[in-house]
Short mmCIF file of C-alpha atoms in Angstrom, two decimals:
data_model
loop_
_atom_site.label_atom_id
_atom_site.label_comp_id
_atom_site.label_asym_id
_atom_site.label_seq_id
_atom_site.Cartn_x
_atom_site.Cartn_y
_atom_site.Cartn_z
CA MET E 10 -5.49 -40.24 39.12
CA LEU E 11 -7.07 -38.38 36.18
CA GLY E 12 -4.50 -35.56 36.51
CA ARG E 13 -1.70 -38.04 35.91
CA LEU E 14 -3.23 -39.36 32.67
CA PRO E 15 -1.50 -36.91 30.24
CA SER E 16 1.94 -37.67 31.72
CA ILE E 17 1.25 -41.43 31.45
CA LYS E 18 0.31 -40.99 27.80
CA ARG E 19 3.50 -39.03 27.15
CA ARG E 20 5.60 -41.77 28.74
CA MET E 21 3.85 -44.35 26.60
CA LEU E 22 4.55 -42.35 23.43
CA VAL E 23 8.22 -42.04 24.37
CA LYS E 24 8.45 -45.76 25.02
CA ARG E 25 6.78 -46.57 21.69
CA LEU E 26 9.25 -44.28 19.90
CA LEU E 27 12.11 -46.11 21.59
CA TYR E 28 10.62 -49.41 20.51
CA TYR E 29 10.52 -48.16 16.90
CA ILE E 30 14.20 -47.24 17.13
CA ARG E 31 15.07 -50.61 18.68
CA GLY E 32 12.56 -52.57 16.59
CA TYR E 33 9.30 -54.37 17.41
CA VAL E 34 7.14 -57.19 16.07
CA ARG E 35 3.43 -57.70 15.52
CA VAL E 36 2.58 -61.19 16.79
CA MET E 37 -0.43 -63.47 16.88
CA VAL E 38 -1.04 -65.23 20.21
CA GLU E 39 -3.38 -68.20 19.96
CA GLY E 40 -4.70 -70.28 22.88
CA TYR E 41 -7.44 -70.73 25.47
CA TYR E 42 -5.70 -68.74 28.20
CA ILE E 43 -5.25 -65.36 26.51
CA GLU E 44 -6.27 -63.37 29.64
CA ARG E 45 -3.71 -65.22 31.77
CA PHE E 46 -1.05 -64.51 29.14
CA ILE E 47 -1.83 -60.77 29.25
CA ASN E 48 -1.83 -60.69 33.07
CA ILE E 49 1.56 -62.42 33.36
CA CYS E 50 3.06 -59.99 30.78
CA SER E 51 1.71 -57.06 32.80
CA THR E 52 3.12 -58.52 36.05
CA ASN E 53 6.55 -58.80 34.40
CA SER E 54 6.34 -55.16 33.14
CA ILE E 55 6.26 -56.24 29.49
CA ILE E 56 4.58 -53.52 27.42
CA LEU E 57 1.96 -54.74 24.94
CA TRP E 58 0.16 -52.27 22.67
CA ASN E 59 -2.36 -52.22 19.81
CA LEU E 60 -4.15 -55.27 21.20
CA THR E 61 -6.76 -56.67 18.79
CA ARG E 62 -8.95 -59.63 19.68
CA LYS E 63 -10.20 -61.53 16.63
CA LYS E 64 -11.71 -64.50 18.42
CA SER E 65 -11.82 -65.54 22.04
CA THR E 66 -8.71 -67.63 21.35
CA VAL E 67 -6.74 -65.25 19.03
CA LEU E 68 -4.95 -62.03 20.00
CA TYR E 69 -2.85 -59.70 17.82
CA VAL E 70 -0.40 -57.52 19.73
CA ASN E 71 2.81 -55.44 19.35
CA VAL E 72 5.85 -56.17 21.49
CA GLY E 73 9.48 -55.03 21.52
CA VAL E 74 12.14 -57.26 19.91
CA SER E 75 14.09 -57.41 23.18
CA GLU E 76 11.00 -58.81 24.98
CA TYR E 77 9.94 -61.24 22.29
CA ARG E 78 11.74 -64.20 23.89
CA ASP E 79 10.12 -63.42 27.24
CA ILE E 80 6.59 -63.56 25.80
CA VAL E 81 7.43 -66.85 24.04
CA LYS E 82 8.28 -68.36 27.46
CA ILE E 83 5.08 -66.92 28.98
CA ALA E 84 3.08 -68.36 26.06
CA LYS E 85 4.46 -71.84 26.75
CA LYS E 86 3.47 -71.54 30.41
CA THR E 87 -0.05 -70.53 29.45
CA LYS E 88 -0.25 -73.17 26.70
CA CYS E 89 -0.49 -70.54 23.94
CA ARG E 90 1.24 -70.38 20.57
CA VAL E 91 3.09 -67.24 19.30
CA LYS E 92 3.65 -66.41 15.63
CA ILE E 93 5.34 -63.31 14.17
CA LYS E 94 3.18 -61.48 11.58
CA LYS E 95 5.13 -58.29 10.92
CA LYS E 96 8.54 -56.83 11.71
CA LYS E 97 8.81 -53.09 12.12
CA GLY E 98 11.34 -50.49 13.20
CA ILE E 99 14.71 -49.06 12.14
CA PRO E 100 16.78 -52.28 12.65
CA PHE E 101 14.55 -54.18 10.21
CA ILE E 102 14.74 -51.35 7.65
CA PHE E 103 18.54 -51.41 7.75
CA ASN E 104 18.55 -55.18 7.60
CA LYS E 105 16.28 -55.07 4.54
CA TYR E 106 18.63 -52.85 2.55
CA LYS E 107 22.06 -53.82 3.87
CA LYS E 108 22.50 -56.38 1.07
CA ARG E 109 21.43 -53.97 -1.62
CA LYS E 110 24.80 -52.42 -2.37
CA PHE E 111 23.58 -50.52 -5.41
CA PHE E 112 20.86 -48.85 -3.36
CA ALA E 113 23.32 -47.88 -0.65
CA LEU E 114 25.75 -46.56 -3.24
CA SER E 115 22.98 -44.55 -4.88
CA VAL E 116 22.09 -42.96 -1.55
CA VAL E 117 25.73 -42.01 -0.98
CA VAL E 118 26.02 -40.54 -4.52
CA VAL E 119 22.80 -38.51 -4.10
CA ILE E 120 23.95 -37.13 -0.76
CA ALA E 121 27.35 -36.25 -2.26
CA LEU E 122 25.67 -34.52 -5.23
CA LEU E 123 23.42 -32.50 -2.93
CA ILE E 124 26.44 -31.37 -0.90
CA ILE E 125 28.25 -30.34 -4.09
CA LEU E 126 25.19 -28.60 -5.58
CA SER E 127 24.63 -26.65 -2.36
CA ASN E 128 27.84 -24.70 -3.05
CA PHE E 129 26.41 -23.22 -6.27
CA ILE E 130 23.73 -20.64 -7.13
CA TRP E 131 20.82 -22.20 -9.02
CA ASN E 132 18.21 -19.47 -8.70
CA VAL E 133 18.26 -15.66 -8.58
CA GLU E 134 15.27 -13.99 -6.90
CA VAL E 135 14.59 -10.23 -6.97
CA ILE E 136 12.31 -8.71 -4.30
CA GLY E 137 10.89 -5.21 -3.90
CA LEU E 138 10.58 -4.04 -7.51
CA GLU E 139 7.68 -1.76 -8.49
CA ASN E 140 8.78 0.37 -11.44
CA ILE E 141 12.16 -1.12 -12.39
CA PRO E 142 11.94 -4.12 -14.78
CA ARG E 143 13.23 -7.35 -13.22
CA ASP E 144 15.21 -8.25 -16.36
CA GLU E 145 17.33 -5.09 -15.99
CA ILE E 146 18.44 -6.11 -12.48
CA ILE E 147 19.05 -9.72 -13.53
CA GLU E 148 21.20 -8.56 -16.48
CA LEU E 149 23.10 -6.10 -14.27
CA VAL E 150 24.07 -8.66 -11.61
CA LYS E 151 24.77 -11.25 -14.31
CA ASN E 152 27.40 -8.94 -15.80
CA GLN E 153 28.95 -8.72 -12.34
CA GLY E 154 29.16 -12.52 -12.01
CA LEU E 155 26.00 -13.27 -10.01
CA LYS E 156 24.22 -15.88 -12.14
CA THR E 157 23.09 -19.50 -11.99
CA GLY E 158 25.87 -22.05 -12.03
CA ARG E 159 28.39 -19.89 -10.16
CA LEU E 160 30.12 -20.97 -6.94
CA LYS E 161 28.82 -18.96 -4.00
CA GLY E 162 32.35 -18.55 -2.66
CA SER E 163 33.54 -16.89 -5.89
CA ILE E 164 30.92 -14.09 -5.73
CA ASP E 165 31.87 -10.79 -4.08
CA ILE E 166 28.55 -9.49 -2.73
CA LYS E 167 29.91 -6.10 -1.59
CA GLU E 168 31.43 -5.38 -5.00
CA ILE E 169 28.15 -6.22 -6.78
CA ILE E 170 26.16 -3.99 -4.40
CA ASN E 171 28.57 -1.09 -5.01
CA GLU E 172 28.32 -1.57 -8.80
CA ILE E 173 24.51 -1.53 -8.66
CA ARG E 174 24.57 1.72 -6.67
CA LEU E 175 26.93 3.31 -9.20
CA GLU E 176 24.91 2.12 -12.21
CA ARG E 177 21.41 2.91 -10.95
CA ASN E 178 20.25 6.24 -9.52
CA ASP E 179 16.73 4.86 -9.12
CA ILE E 180 17.78 2.40 -6.38
CA ALA E 181 17.99 3.68 -2.79
CA TRP E 182 19.18 0.45 -1.16
CA VAL E 183 20.16 -3.05 -2.24
CA GLY E 184 20.92 -6.19 -0.27
CA ILE E 185 22.08 -9.63 -1.45
CA GLU E 186 21.76 -12.80 0.62
CA PHE E 187 22.49 -16.45 -0.14
CA LYS E 188 20.00 -18.96 1.24
CA GLY E 189 20.61 -22.53 0.21
CA THR E 190 21.13 -22.41 -3.55
CA ASN E 191 19.00 -19.27 -3.88
CA ALA E 192 20.39 -15.73 -4.25
CA LYS E 193 17.91 -13.21 -2.86
CA ILE E 194 18.34 -9.64 -4.13
CA GLN E 195 16.24 -7.14 -2.17
CA ILE E 196 15.73 -3.73 -3.80
CA VAL E 197 14.37 -0.50 -2.35
CA GLU E 198 13.57 1.86 -5.18
CA ALA E 199 14.44 5.54 -4.87
CA LYS E 200 11.43 7.79 -5.08
CA GLU E 201 12.03 10.99 -7.01
CA LYS E 202 11.40 13.94 -4.72
CA PRO E 203 10.64 17.44 -5.98
CA GLU E 204 13.27 20.04 -5.20
CA ILE E 205 12.40 21.70 -1.91
CA ILE E 206 13.09 25.42 -2.02
CA ASN E 207 13.61 27.12 1.31
CA GLU E 208 11.07 29.85 2.04
CA GLU E 209 13.93 32.34 2.48
CA GLU E 210 15.15 31.68 -1.09
CA TYR E 211 13.92 33.64 -4.12
CA CYS E 212 11.90 31.70 -6.69
CA ASP E 213 9.51 32.05 -9.65
CA ILE E 214 6.46 29.95 -10.39
CA LYS E 215 6.82 28.46 -13.88
CA SER E 216 4.53 26.40 -16.10
CA MET E 217 5.01 22.63 -16.28
CA LYS E 218 2.74 22.26 -19.33
CA THR E 219 1.28 24.04 -22.30
CA GLY E 220 -2.28 25.26 -21.72
CA MET E 221 -4.78 28.11 -21.45
CA ILE E 222 -4.90 29.93 -18.10
CA THR E 223 -8.21 29.60 -16.23
CA LYS E 224 -7.15 30.85 -12.78
CA VAL E 225 -4.28 32.98 -11.37
CA LYS E 226 -4.00 33.64 -7.65
CA ALA E 227 -0.67 35.14 -6.50
CA GLN E 228 -0.15 35.38 -2.74
CA ASN E 229 3.43 36.60 -3.12
CA GLY E 230 5.19 37.75 -6.27
CA THR E 231 4.01 39.44 -9.47
CA PRO E 232 1.60 37.63 -11.89
CA GLN E 233 2.89 37.48 -15.45
CA VAL E 234 -0.22 35.96 -17.03
CA LYS E 235 -3.99 36.42 -16.87
CA GLU E 236 -7.05 34.26 -17.54
CA GLY E 237 -7.35 33.31 -21.21
CA ASP E 238 -3.60 33.50 -21.94
CA ILE E 239 -1.94 30.59 -23.75
CA VAL E 240 1.28 29.58 -21.97
CA ARG E 241 4.10 27.24 -22.90
CA GLU E 242 6.09 24.82 -20.78
CA GLY E 243 8.79 26.70 -18.81
CA GLN E 244 7.07 30.09 -19.05
CA VAL E 245 7.06 32.28 -15.90
CA LEU E 246 3.56 32.51 -14.40
CA VAL E 247 4.29 34.36 -11.16
CA ALA E 248 7.61 36.24 -11.02
CA GLY E 249 9.63 36.16 -7.83
CA TRP E 250 9.85 39.93 -7.41
CA ILE E 251 7.70 42.84 -6.28
CA GLU E 252 7.99 46.50 -7.28
CA GLY E 253 5.77 49.19 -5.84
CA LYS E 254 5.01 52.74 -6.96
CA TYR E 255 7.13 54.17 -4.20
CA THR E 256 9.27 51.11 -3.38
CA PRO E 257 12.19 49.70 -5.38
CA LEU E 258 12.19 46.21 -6.94
CA ARG E 259 12.87 43.45 -4.45
CA TYR E 260 13.04 39.67 -4.89
CA VAL E 261 10.68 37.33 -3.01
CA HIS E 262 9.72 33.70 -2.63
CA SER E 263 6.72 33.35 -4.96
CA GLU E 264 3.55 31.83 -3.60
CA GLY E 265 0.35 31.25 -5.54
CA GLU E 266 -1.95 28.98 -7.48
CA VAL E 267 -2.22 28.80 -11.27
CA GLU E 268 -4.67 26.55 -13.11
CA ALA E 269 -4.95 26.02 -16.84
CA LYS E 270 -6.89 24.07 -19.41
CA VAL E 271 -4.52 21.36 -20.70
CA TRP E 272 -5.19 19.30 -23.84
CA TYR E 273 -4.51 15.56 -24.15
CA THR E 274 -4.87 14.19 -27.70
CA HIS E 275 -4.71 10.71 -29.18
CA THR E 276 -5.49 9.59 -32.75
CA GLU E 277 -6.81 6.11 -33.53
CA LYS E 278 -6.70 4.71 -37.07
CA VAL E 279 -9.61 2.33 -37.74
CA TYR E 280 -9.82 0.32 -40.99
CA TYR E 281 -13.28 -0.45 -42.33
CA LYS E 282 -12.18 -4.03 -43.06
CA GLN E 283 -10.28 -5.81 -40.25
CA ILE E 284 -9.04 -9.29 -39.48
CA GLU E 285 -9.91 -10.32 -35.94
CA LYS E 286 -8.15 -13.23 -34.22
CA VAL E 287 -10.36 -15.32 -31.91
CA GLN E 288 -9.50 -18.29 -29.68
CA THR E 289 -11.24 -21.54 -30.64
CA GLY E 290 -10.88 -23.13 -27.21
CA GLN E 291 -8.42 -25.76 -28.47
CA ILE E 292 -5.26 -25.95 -26.35
CA GLU E 293 -2.09 -28.03 -26.51
CA ASN E 294 0.54 -28.29 -23.78
CA LYS E 295 4.15 -29.26 -24.41
CA TYR E 296 6.71 -29.95 -21.71
CA SER E 297 10.48 -29.87 -21.62
CA ILE E 298 13.23 -29.94 -19.02
CA LYS E 299 16.20 -27.62 -18.89
CA ILE E 300 19.21 -28.91 -16.93
CA ASN E 301 21.48 -25.91 -16.55
CA ASN E 302 21.89 -24.97 -20.26
CA PHE E 303 20.91 -28.37 -21.70
CA LYS E 304 17.29 -28.71 -22.84
CA ILE E 305 15.32 -31.93 -23.29
CA ASN E 306 11.97 -31.78 -25.14
CA PHE E 307 9.37 -34.43 -24.34
CA TYR E 308 7.35 -33.55 -27.44
CA LYS E 309 7.96 -32.04 -30.85
CA MET E 310 7.79 -28.33 -30.19
CA ILE E 311 6.21 -27.51 -33.57
CA THR E 312 2.53 -26.76 -33.00
CA LYS E 313 -0.25 -28.46 -34.97
CA PHE E 314 -2.20 -25.18 -35.09
CA LYS E 315 -1.89 -22.88 -38.12
CA ILE E 316 -2.29 -19.76 -35.95
CA CYS E 317 -1.85 -19.65 -32.19
CA ASP E 318 -0.93 -17.62 -29.14
CA THR E 319 1.93 -19.14 -27.15
CA ILE E 320 2.55 -18.77 -23.42
CA ARG E 321 5.71 -20.19 -21.86
CA GLU E 322 6.09 -20.86 -18.15
CA GLU E 323 9.36 -21.84 -16.46
CA LYS E 324 9.47 -23.30 -12.97
CA ALA E 325 12.70 -24.03 -11.12
CA LEU E 326 12.59 -27.29 -9.16
CA LYS E 327 13.53 -27.21 -5.51
CA MET E 328 13.82 -29.75 -2.71
CA PHE E 329 13.37 -27.42 0.23
CA ASN E 330 12.33 -23.79 0.71
CA ASP E 331 15.55 -22.23 -0.65
CA PHE E 332 17.35 -25.30 -2.04
CA TYR E 333 16.87 -24.97 -5.78
CA LEU E 334 18.17 -27.56 -8.25
CA PRO E 335 19.77 -26.78 -11.64
CA ILE E 336 16.61 -28.15 -13.26
CA GLN E 337 13.75 -26.16 -14.78
CA LEU E 338 10.41 -27.54 -15.89
CA ILE E 339 9.19 -25.65 -18.97
CA LYS E 340 5.52 -25.66 -19.94
CA THR E 341 4.60 -24.30 -23.37
CA THR E 342 0.88 -23.70 -23.94
CA ASN E 343 -0.48 -23.01 -27.43
CA TYR E 344 -3.96 -21.52 -27.85
CA GLU E 345 -5.45 -22.05 -31.31
CA LEU E 346 -6.70 -18.94 -33.11
CA ILE E 347 -8.87 -18.42 -36.15
CA GLU E 348 -9.08 -15.28 -38.26
CA ASN E 349 -12.49 -13.69 -38.75
CA GLU E 350 -13.08 -10.84 -41.15
CA LYS E 351 -14.87 -7.91 -39.52
CA ASN E 352 -16.41 -5.05 -41.52
CA PHE E 353 -17.19 -1.67 -39.93
CA SER E 354 -19.65 0.86 -41.24
CA ASN E 355 -18.52 4.49 -41.15
CA GLU E 356 -20.48 5.15 -37.93
CA GLU E 357 -19.20 1.97 -36.26
CA ALA E 358 -15.58 2.75 -37.16
CA ILE E 359 -15.88 6.27 -35.72
CA GLU E 360 -17.49 5.03 -32.48
CA TYR E 361 -14.92 2.23 -32.12
CA GLY E 362 -12.02 4.66 -32.66
CA LYS E 363 -13.55 7.18 -30.26
CA GLN E 364 -13.90 4.67 -27.42
CA LYS E 365 -10.44 3.23 -27.95
CA ALA E 366 -8.73 6.65 -28.11
CA LYS E 367 -10.64 7.87 -25.06
CA GLN E 368 -9.52 4.88 -22.99
CA VAL E 369 -5.88 5.55 -23.93
CA LEU E 370 -6.17 9.11 -22.61
CA LEU E 371 -8.11 8.16 -19.46
CA ASP E 372 -5.28 5.81 -18.48
CA LYS E 373 -2.95 8.84 -18.41
CA ILE E 374 -5.16 11.08 -16.26
CA GLU E 375 -5.19 10.53 -12.49
CA ASN E 376 -8.08 12.84 -11.53
CA LYS E 377 -11.00 12.00 -13.83
CA ASP E 378 -13.16 14.71 -12.18
CA SER E 379 -10.87 17.41 -13.62
CA ILE E 380 -12.01 16.64 -17.22
CA ALA E 381 -13.78 19.73 -18.55
CA ASN E 382 -14.62 18.78 -22.14
CA GLU E 383 -14.24 16.22 -24.92
CA VAL E 384 -13.48 17.08 -28.55
CA VAL E 385 -13.65 14.62 -31.46
CA ASN E 386 -12.31 15.27 -34.97
CA VAL E 387 -12.82 12.72 -37.74
CA TYR E 388 -10.73 12.47 -40.92
CA GLU E 389 -12.25 10.02 -43.39
CA LYS E 390 -10.14 8.13 -45.94
CA GLU E 391 -11.05 5.55 -48.56
CA GLN E 392 -10.05 2.46 -46.54
CA TYR E 393 -9.96 3.83 -43.00
CA VAL E 394 -10.93 6.67 -40.71
CA ASP E 395 -8.68 8.66 -38.34
CA VAL E 396 -10.41 9.53 -35.08
CA GLU E 397 -8.67 12.33 -33.18
CA PHE E 398 -9.92 12.44 -29.59
CA THR E 399 -9.02 15.31 -27.26
CA LEU E 400 -9.70 15.71 -23.54
CA GLU E 401 -9.63 19.20 -22.01
CA VAL E 402 -8.49 18.92 -18.39
CA ILE E 403 -8.26 21.63 -15.72
CA GLU E 404 -4.94 21.20 -13.89
CA SER E 405 -2.59 23.03 -11.56
CA ILE E 406 0.43 23.70 -13.81
CA GLY E 407 2.71 25.79 -11.58
CA THR E 408 6.05 24.65 -10.16
CA LYS E 409 8.62 26.63 -8.21
CA GLU E 410 12.04 27.31 -9.67
CA LYS E 411 14.87 29.00 -7.79
CA ILE E 412 16.08 32.41 -9.03
CA THR E 413 19.81 32.58 -9.62
CA LEU E 414 21.14 36.13 -9.16
#
């Protein structure tokens, strides 16, 4: 009996769903023979649910519309009175709105508009970008006709993909897909690979940067530099040939390791008297709506602040996951700023410039452990100081280059 309980519950849920489709009523049954009323309904297979007993003589219960007349007859037999409290279900919903012609017409118009809008592109999404700016891709496809407001059927996806491949060498693969009113552009960026020279081919090892040689180790080929030499970019470090005392010159595939001290320099100009802008904490938000190319401002867009930073956010409205509407909500946030005068002493200006210049250089260097030395030169002027900061870095500067005979 207990094993059958889940299946009984499922049948009850199905029946209740059918009653919602057909319609049901919430009734109040009042009388002294409530138990007899319930028993007779059960005997006649009339489903009652959500039974609530308020008093010994009052019962609230749900019953299907098709069985309402039957329970009225049973109530008379049991000397009870039945009164409808609520009407629920799809038939009553339709009945409620069938006389509201304007509402029905509005529903039809909205559905028609959604069908029409679904044939257009209202959002362009770019996926997979790391180094390429999104605006460049958006502008490129826009010139080829893929933009908001265009009919999906008028856009030739294959032609746009071919144009992107011709225009951009930094893109390995591109795919375009329409989902709802959203155009998804998926990009796979091409990664620049160094030229691979076959070991059977002749090559030199040349310098990629200017620096002072600190280490030369040639496994194959003839070294052209020694420790302490200053070399320029493109200079041969290990030549791709070997010549012995008793053997003639022959070309080889150079192998070796060359390290050099490379200098990275940045100069920071620091004025003794500076104006610093600081946020006060006061913020104002302004909203507007953009419908296709038509913009509606809810507020005057002129800010009340004398000086401010402004951040603008645009959010395209959508009904479903990929069903965008030609409506954008624009939020403009203004952050109030005040100007404070800041005066540096000579020592403070030098230290400030040093730290700022150093950070600029550190952002360019991948291996921080390769830094060998720091050099600071200061050039003082009447109103400012120039801080020249140099990092000496030990790096491998050799790259192979094929020999053309």
